Amino acid sequence: MHKRLAFIDTLRGVAVLCVLFQHVLEQIVLTGQTGAAEGMLHGLIGYYFNFGRFGVVLFFFVSGFVVPYSFPDSAAPVRDFAISRFFRLYPMYWLSIILALAILPTAEAKVFPAWQVLVNLTMFQNVIGLPNMVVAHWTLAIELIFYIGCVVLFVTGLLRQSTAVFAIVVAISCAGIILPMLFEQRMVSRLLEVVLNLDAMLIGKITRDTVMGRKLRWWHVAVCLGLYSAFAMVIFKRLYGGDYQGNFFYSYSIASAYVAAGVTFVIFAWYGDKLAWRGLSFIGRISYSVYLMQVYVLALAVHYFGAGSYLSQWILFAVGVFSVTILLSWVSYYAVEKPAIAYGRNYRSRRSGGAEAMPLPEQGVA
């Protein structure tokens, strides 16, 4: 794919704004000054629907739609894929680490040991069970696992076999429904939560093969989405079921976010660019920067100004955080992210026929 799809960028825009919306409202609720609105706000973003998780899972579906098709027709497609992904993710991520070191010790009184910083620079900290410097970085580990999975599927030839990927989704979804009933250990459920996120990505690929490749039919998508939804409900009932603890995580709010993300993604894929909107597409183009920058804008806003104590202040707080985040993300996109992607193209191999490899598409993650 060498042309940006407007509806995909629109979805990215929706996704990152939902993440930011969740985090802003969490800060307002955590002030403890919401009074009569406390129950409504807390229920909205914690008990009934987690907008942050909805946005993150939308990103996972989008990654599945675009990333498996980023292997170029070149002499070394796996190498070129890895280079593309590296320059797409790491320069902006390293900037985020620098900002964490500069801002969070003051804004949030966090201390980062040298070993934690060094491990976090690799982006593999979650994979080996070590803590993130920034909680929001957990999604990047899922992306890395998916990239590795795509390489394995590509090398084995399964990535091009749509029915094989369909069978994999059915198998892991069924396993995700059955295993929590057989094993009650929380660790098993946590691992299955990772698998569920990868499941969403694979469904993104299946949807792409249905919409653009014409290799599958919509009933394939419907089966996968149904099993995935059941998988989500089972796993989050096990992880967050019971009484709501007031920490914005609950079986219903997280499961509903996963199911809604799947349904939203499929609807957008069905209608395509008819659902695209230029304003959201712009935000979608810079969504990786928005996802990383929002952490620091929010931390500084809370530290120096607070979230406010009544409606007009909450609105001012929200508008300020959204505006500054988008502005800084626009700057970082053009100053760091986009140049890094362009620079990475210098290291790609030539096409298998002798000409230079065709440029890989710009893809958004997070």
GROMACS .gro file of N, CA, C and O in nm, residues 37 53 60 78 123 130 153 172 183 228-229 254 261 264 266 293 318 344 347 357 363:
model
   84
   37ALA      N    1  -2.132   1.530   4.049
   37ALA     CA    2  -2.098   1.471   3.920
   37ALA      C    3  -2.006   1.350   3.934
   37ALA      O    4  -1.978   1.282   3.835
   53ARG      N    5  -0.897   0.243   2.674
   53ARG     CA    6  -0.875   0.109   2.620
   53ARG      C    7  -0.941   0.094   2.483
   53ARG      O    8  -0.887   0.029   2.394
   60PHE      N    9  -0.473  -0.118   1.766
   60PHE     CA   10  -0.433  -0.255   1.737
   60PHE      C   11  -0.499  -0.307   1.609
   60PHE      O   12  -0.434  -0.371   1.525
   78VAL      N   13   1.252  -0.880   0.488
   78VAL     CA   14   1.246  -0.884   0.636
   78VAL      C   15   1.336  -0.774   0.693
   78VAL      O   16   1.297  -0.702   0.786
  123MET      N   17   1.271  -0.079   2.449
  123MET     CA   18   1.127  -0.095   2.427
  123MET      C   19   1.080  -0.237   2.458
  123MET      O   20   0.961  -0.269   2.440
  130LEU      N   21   0.979  -0.630   3.304
  130LEU     CA   22   1.028  -0.515   3.380
  130LEU      C   23   0.936  -0.395   3.359
  130LEU      O   24   0.868  -0.385   3.258
  153LEU      N   25   0.527  -1.523   1.033
  153LEU     CA   26   0.425  -1.562   0.935
  153LEU      C   27   0.472  -1.535   0.792
  153LEU      O   28   0.443  -1.612   0.700
  172ILE      N   29  -0.702  -1.937   1.840
  172ILE     CA   30  -0.660  -1.867   1.961
  172ILE      C   31  -0.780  -1.804   2.033
  172ILE      O   32  -0.780  -1.792   2.156
  183PHE      N   33  -0.805  -2.289   3.392
  183PHE     CA   34  -0.696  -2.241   3.477
  183PHE      C   35  -0.738  -2.109   3.541
  183PHE      O   36  -0.767  -2.012   3.472
  228TYR      N   37  -1.386  -1.320   1.903
  228TYR     CA   38  -1.303  -1.221   1.972
  228TYR      C   39  -1.382  -1.151   2.083
  228TYR      O   40  -1.332  -1.131   2.194
  229SER      N   41  -1.507  -1.118   2.056
  229SER     CA   42  -1.591  -1.052   2.157
  229SER      C   43  -1.615  -1.143   2.276
  229SER      O   44  -1.610  -1.100   2.392
  254ILE      N   45  -1.406  -0.254   3.045
  254ILE     CA   46  -1.296  -0.295   2.957
  254ILE      C   47  -1.348  -0.385   2.844
  254ILE      O   48  -1.314  -0.366   2.727
  261ALA      N   49  -1.459  -0.138   2.002
  261ALA     CA   50  -1.347  -0.110   1.911
  261ALA      C   51  -1.353  -0.200   1.789
  261ALA      O   52  -1.333  -0.154   1.675
  264THR      N   53  -1.655  -0.087   1.571
  264THR     CA   54  -1.623   0.041   1.507
  264THR      C   55  -1.527   0.023   1.391
  264THR      O   56  -1.546   0.079   1.283
  266VAL      N   57  -1.471  -0.246   1.206
  266VAL     CA   58  -1.533  -0.316   1.094
  266VAL      C   59  -1.628  -0.224   1.018
  266VAL      O   60  -1.634  -0.226   0.895
  293MET      N   61   0.316   1.234   2.352
  293MET     CA   62   0.326   1.367   2.412
  293MET      C   63   0.219   1.394   2.517
  293MET      O   64   0.242   1.471   2.611
  318ALA      N   65  -0.933   2.081   3.018
  318ALA     CA   66  -0.942   1.986   2.906
  318ALA      C   67  -0.902   2.051   2.775
  318ALA      O   68  -0.823   1.995   2.697
  344GLY      N   69   1.520   0.663   0.733
  344GLY     CA   70   1.527   0.518   0.733
  344GLY      C   71   1.521   0.458   0.593
  344GLY      O   72   1.574   0.349   0.570
  347TYR      N   73   1.836   0.324   0.405
  347TYR     CA   74   1.900   0.197   0.441
  347TYR      C   75   1.827   0.075   0.385
  347TYR      O   76   1.861  -0.038   0.418
  357ALA      N   77   1.396  -0.047  -0.384
  357ALA     CA   78   1.271  -0.092  -0.323
  357ALA      C   79   1.170   0.021  -0.321
  357ALA      O   80   1.205   0.138  -0.301
  363GLN      N   81   0.303   0.431   0.852
  363GLN     CA   82   0.200   0.365   0.931
  363GLN      C   83   0.199   0.421   1.072
  363GLN      O   84   0.302   0.454   1.127
   0.00000   0.00000   0.00000
